Short mmCIF file of C-alpha atoms in Angstrom, two decimals:
data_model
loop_
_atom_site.label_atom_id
_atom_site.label_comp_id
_atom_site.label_asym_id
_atom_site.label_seq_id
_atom_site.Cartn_x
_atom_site.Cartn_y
_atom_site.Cartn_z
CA UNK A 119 -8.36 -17.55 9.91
CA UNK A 120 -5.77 -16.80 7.79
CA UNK A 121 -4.85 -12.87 7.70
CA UNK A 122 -5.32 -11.15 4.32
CA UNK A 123 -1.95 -9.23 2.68
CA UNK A 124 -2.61 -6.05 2.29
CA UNK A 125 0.20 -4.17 -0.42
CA UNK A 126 1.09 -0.70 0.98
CA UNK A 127 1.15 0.60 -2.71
CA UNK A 128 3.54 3.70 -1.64
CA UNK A 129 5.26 4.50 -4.96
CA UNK A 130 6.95 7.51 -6.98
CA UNK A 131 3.81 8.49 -9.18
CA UNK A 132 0.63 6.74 -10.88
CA UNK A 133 2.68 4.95 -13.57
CA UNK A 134 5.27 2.85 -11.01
CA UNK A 135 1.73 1.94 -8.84
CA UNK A 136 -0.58 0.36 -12.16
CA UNK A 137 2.86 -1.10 -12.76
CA UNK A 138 3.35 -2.68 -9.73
CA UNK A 139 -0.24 -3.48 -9.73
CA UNK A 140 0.06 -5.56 -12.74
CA UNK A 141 3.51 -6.83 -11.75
CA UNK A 142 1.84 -8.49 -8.04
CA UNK A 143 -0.87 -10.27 -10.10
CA UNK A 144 -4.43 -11.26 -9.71
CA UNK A 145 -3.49 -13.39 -6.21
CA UNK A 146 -3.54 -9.72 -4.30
CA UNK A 147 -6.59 -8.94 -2.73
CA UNK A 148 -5.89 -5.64 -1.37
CA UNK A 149 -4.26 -2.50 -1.71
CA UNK A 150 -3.37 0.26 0.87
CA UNK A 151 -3.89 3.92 -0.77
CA UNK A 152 -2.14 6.59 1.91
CA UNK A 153 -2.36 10.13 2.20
CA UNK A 154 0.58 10.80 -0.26
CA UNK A 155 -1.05 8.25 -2.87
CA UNK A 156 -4.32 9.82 -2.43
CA UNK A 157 -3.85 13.30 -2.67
CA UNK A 158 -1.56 12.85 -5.92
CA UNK A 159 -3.42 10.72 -7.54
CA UNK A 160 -7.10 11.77 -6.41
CA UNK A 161 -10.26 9.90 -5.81
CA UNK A 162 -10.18 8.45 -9.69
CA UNK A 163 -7.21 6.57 -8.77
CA UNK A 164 -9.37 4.82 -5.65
CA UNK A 165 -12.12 3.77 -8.12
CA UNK A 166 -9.40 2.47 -10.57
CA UNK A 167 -7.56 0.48 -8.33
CA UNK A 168 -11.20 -0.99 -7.15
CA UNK A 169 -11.92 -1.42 -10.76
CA UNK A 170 -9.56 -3.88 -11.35
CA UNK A 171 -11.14 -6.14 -8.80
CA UNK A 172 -9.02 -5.30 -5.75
CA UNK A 173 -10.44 -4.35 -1.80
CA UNK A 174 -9.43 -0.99 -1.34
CA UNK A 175 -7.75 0.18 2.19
CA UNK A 176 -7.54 3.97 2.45
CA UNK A 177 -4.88 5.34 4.92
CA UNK A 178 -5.81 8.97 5.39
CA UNK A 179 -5.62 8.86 9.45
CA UNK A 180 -8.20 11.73 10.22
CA UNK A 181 -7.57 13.54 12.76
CA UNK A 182 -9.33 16.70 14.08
CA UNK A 183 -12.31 18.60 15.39
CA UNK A 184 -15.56 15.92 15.35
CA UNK A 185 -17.78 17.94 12.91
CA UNK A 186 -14.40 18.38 10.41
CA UNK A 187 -13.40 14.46 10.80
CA UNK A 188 -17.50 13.94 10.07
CA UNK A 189 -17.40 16.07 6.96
CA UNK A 190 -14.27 14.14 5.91
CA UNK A 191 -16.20 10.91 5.46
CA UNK A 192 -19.46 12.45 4.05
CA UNK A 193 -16.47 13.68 0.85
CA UNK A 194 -15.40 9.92 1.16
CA UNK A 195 -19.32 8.30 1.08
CA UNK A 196 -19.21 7.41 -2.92
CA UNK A 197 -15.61 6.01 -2.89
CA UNK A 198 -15.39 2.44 -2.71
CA UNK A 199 -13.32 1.59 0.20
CA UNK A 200 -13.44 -1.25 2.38
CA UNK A 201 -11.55 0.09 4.98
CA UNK A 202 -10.31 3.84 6.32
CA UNK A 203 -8.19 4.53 8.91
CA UNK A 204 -8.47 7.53 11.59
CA UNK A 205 -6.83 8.48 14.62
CA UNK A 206 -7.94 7.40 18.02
CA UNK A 207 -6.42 10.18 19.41
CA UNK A 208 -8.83 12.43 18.16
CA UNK A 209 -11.23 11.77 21.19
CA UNK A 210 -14.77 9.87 21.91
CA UNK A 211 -16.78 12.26 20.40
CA UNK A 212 -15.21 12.40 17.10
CA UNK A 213 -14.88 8.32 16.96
CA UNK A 214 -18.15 7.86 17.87
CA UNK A 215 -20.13 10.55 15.59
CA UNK A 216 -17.79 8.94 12.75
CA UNK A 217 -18.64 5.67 13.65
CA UNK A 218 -22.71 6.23 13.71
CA UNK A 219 -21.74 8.23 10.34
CA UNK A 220 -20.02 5.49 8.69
CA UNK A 221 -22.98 2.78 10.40
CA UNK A 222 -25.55 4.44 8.74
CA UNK A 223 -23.74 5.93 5.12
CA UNK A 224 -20.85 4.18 4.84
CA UNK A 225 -21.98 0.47 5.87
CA UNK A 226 -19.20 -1.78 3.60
CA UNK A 227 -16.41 0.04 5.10
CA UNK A 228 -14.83 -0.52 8.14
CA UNK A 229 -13.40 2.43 10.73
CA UNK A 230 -10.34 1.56 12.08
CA UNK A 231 -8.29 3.86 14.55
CA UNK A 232 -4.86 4.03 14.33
CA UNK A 233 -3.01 3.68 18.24
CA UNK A 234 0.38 4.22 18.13
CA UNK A 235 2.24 4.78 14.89
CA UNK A 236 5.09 1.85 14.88
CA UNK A 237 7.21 4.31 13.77
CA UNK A 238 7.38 5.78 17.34
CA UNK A 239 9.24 3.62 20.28
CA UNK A 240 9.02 5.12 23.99
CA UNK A 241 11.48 7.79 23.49
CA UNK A 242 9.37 9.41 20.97
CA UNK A 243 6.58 9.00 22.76
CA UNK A 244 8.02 10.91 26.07
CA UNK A 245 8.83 13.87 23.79
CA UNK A 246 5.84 14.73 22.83
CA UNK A 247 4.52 14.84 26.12
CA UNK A 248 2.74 11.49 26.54
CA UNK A 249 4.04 10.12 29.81
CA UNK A 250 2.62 6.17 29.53
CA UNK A 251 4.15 3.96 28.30
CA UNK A 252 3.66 2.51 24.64
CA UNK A 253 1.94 -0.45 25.53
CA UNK A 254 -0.50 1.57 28.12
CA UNK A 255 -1.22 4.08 25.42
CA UNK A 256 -1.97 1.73 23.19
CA UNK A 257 -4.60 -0.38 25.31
CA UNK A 258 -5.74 2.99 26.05
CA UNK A 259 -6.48 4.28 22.46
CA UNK A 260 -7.72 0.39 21.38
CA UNK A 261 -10.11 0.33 24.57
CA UNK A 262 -11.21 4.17 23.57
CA UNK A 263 -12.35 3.44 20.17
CA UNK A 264 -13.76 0.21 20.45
CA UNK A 265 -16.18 1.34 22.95
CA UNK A 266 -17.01 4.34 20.55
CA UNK A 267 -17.85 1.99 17.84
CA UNK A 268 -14.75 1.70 15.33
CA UNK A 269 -14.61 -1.53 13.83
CA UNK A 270 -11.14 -2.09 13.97
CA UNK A 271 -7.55 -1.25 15.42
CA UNK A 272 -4.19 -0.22 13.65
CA UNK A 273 -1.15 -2.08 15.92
CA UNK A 274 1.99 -2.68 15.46
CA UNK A 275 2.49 -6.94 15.44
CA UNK A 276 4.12 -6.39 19.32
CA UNK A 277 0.65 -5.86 20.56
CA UNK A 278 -1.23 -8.25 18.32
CA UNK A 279 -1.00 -11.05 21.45
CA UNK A 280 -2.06 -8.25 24.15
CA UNK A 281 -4.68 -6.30 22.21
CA UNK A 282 -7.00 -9.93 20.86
CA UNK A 283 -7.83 -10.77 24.54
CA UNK A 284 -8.24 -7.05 25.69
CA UNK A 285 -10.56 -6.64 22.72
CA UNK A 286 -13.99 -8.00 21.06
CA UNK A 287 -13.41 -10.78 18.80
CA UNK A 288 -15.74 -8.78 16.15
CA UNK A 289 -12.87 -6.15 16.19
CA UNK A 290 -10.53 -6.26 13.29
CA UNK A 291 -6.75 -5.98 13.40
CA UNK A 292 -4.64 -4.70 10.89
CA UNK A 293 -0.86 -5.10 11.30
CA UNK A 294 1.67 -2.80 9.63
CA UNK A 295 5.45 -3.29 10.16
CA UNK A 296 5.38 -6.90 8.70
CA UNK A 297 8.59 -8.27 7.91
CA UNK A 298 9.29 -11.74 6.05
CA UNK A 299 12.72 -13.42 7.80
CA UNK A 300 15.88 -11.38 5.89
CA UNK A 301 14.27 -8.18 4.69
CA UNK A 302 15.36 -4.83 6.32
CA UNK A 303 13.51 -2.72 9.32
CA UNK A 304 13.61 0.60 7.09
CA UNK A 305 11.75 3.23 9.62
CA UNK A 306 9.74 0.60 11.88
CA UNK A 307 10.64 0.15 15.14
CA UNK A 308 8.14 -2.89 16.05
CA UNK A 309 8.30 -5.27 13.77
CA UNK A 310 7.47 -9.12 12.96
CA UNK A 311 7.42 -11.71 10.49
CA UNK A 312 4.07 -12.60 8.89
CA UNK A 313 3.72 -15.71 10.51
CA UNK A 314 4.29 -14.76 13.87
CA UNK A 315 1.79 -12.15 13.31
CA UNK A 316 -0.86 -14.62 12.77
CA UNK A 317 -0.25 -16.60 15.40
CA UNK A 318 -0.74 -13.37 17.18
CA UNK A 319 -4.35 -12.69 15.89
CA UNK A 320 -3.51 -10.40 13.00
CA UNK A 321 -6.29 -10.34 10.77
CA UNK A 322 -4.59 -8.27 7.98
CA UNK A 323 -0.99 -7.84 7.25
CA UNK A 324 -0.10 -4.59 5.71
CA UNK A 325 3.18 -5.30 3.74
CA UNK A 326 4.99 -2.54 1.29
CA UNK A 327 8.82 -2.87 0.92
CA UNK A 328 9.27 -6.62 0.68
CA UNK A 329 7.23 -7.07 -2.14
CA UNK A 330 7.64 -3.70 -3.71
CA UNK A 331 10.70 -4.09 -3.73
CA UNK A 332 11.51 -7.53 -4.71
CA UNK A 333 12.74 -8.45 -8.05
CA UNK A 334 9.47 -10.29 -8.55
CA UNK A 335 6.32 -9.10 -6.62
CA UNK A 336 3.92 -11.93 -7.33
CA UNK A 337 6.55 -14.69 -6.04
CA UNK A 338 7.42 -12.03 -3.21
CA UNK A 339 4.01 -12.22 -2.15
CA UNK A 340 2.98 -15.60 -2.66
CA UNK A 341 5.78 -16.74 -0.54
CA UNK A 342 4.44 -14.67 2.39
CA UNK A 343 0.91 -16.03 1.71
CA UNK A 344 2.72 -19.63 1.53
CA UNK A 345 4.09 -18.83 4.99
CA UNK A 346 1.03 -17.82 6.20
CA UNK A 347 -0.84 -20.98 4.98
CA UNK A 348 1.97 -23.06 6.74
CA UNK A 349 1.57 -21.65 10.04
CA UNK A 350 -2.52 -21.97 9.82
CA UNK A 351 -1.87 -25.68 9.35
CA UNK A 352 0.78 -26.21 11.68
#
């Protein structure tokens, strides 16, 4: 299978994301609405972007008590969102009342818990307390909200190989800190190109700054789809 792109549509303000949205072209299949997006813009902006004929992946990462994080999806229940990300960390009770929430309400969308951010390395890690190491925390987490019934996992692309044998195949995994060969690491630490990643078992590539910021976002991304097309064929 080849992974699905997924534009991280992390912009300035509504104008700068229709007009990137028209700039990446009808080839784009989804688009990743985060927390910043979301509450700026509002649930209209969700059912625009889903308008216009694109799978919508919202990146809210909810995290707390279980009976809050359940509330949080019953508010989310008429959106139309394909995927929704939430933290593992929040605990088996909170994953699994959201999961037989989302099983029975929300049955087109798919959970999926977020491990480790791959904005943290092992030094960050250690200083807020957690004493594993990344890769043990994030088997941990994975293991954790599989077995509480979340659909799918959040990983950086280093534990793509590690995480597909470790998990169901039915489990989905969506790869942020994708980086086509010559583009810059900005604030990820664990990082890969897009081919790699799907050799890994990535089955969605979440991808902002290479394409956002190219000079043209369609070509941008339909060189990484190219790539990805290669290595499926190789």
């Amino acid at each position: 299978m080849v992974p699905s792109v997924i534009l991280a549509l992390d912009v300035k303000d509504k104008t700068k994301a229709r007009a990137t949205l028209e700039a990446v072209g009808e080839k784009l299949e989804w688009v990743k609405i985060g927390l910043q997006t979301y509450l700026r813009d509002g649930p209209e902006f969700v059912r625009e972007v889903a308008d216009s004929g694109k799978n919508v992946f919202l990146d809210l990462k909810l995290y707390d008590i279980p009976n809050t994080m359940v509330k949080s999806l019953e508010s989310l229940v008429d959106l139309p969102v394909g995927m929704l990300t939430l933290h593992a960390s929040a605990g088996p009770e909170a994953l699994t009342k959201c999961a037989q929430f989302a099983e029975e309400l929300m049955p087109d969308t798919i959970l999926l818990a977020v491990t480790v951010l791959t904005s943290m390395d092992q030094d960050i890690l250690s200083s807020i307390g957690v004493n594993s190491s990344v890769e043990k925390q994030v088997n941990r987490l994975a293991s954790l909200a599989t077995e509480s019934g979340i659909g799918g996992i959040v990983c950086s692309p280093l534990e793509l190989a590690r995480l597909r044998p470790l998990l169901p195949d039915k489990i989905k995994l969506v790869t942020p800190g994708i980086r086509p060969s010559g583009s810059e690491a900005g604030d990820q630490r664990r990082i890969m190109t897009p081919a790699a990643a799907r050799k890994a078992g990535a089955d969605y590539l979440v991808i902002g700054r290479p394409i956002l910021s190219h000079e043209n976002p369609a070509f941008a991304l339909e060189e990484i789809q190219n790539e990805l097309n290669r290595t499926s064929n190789c």
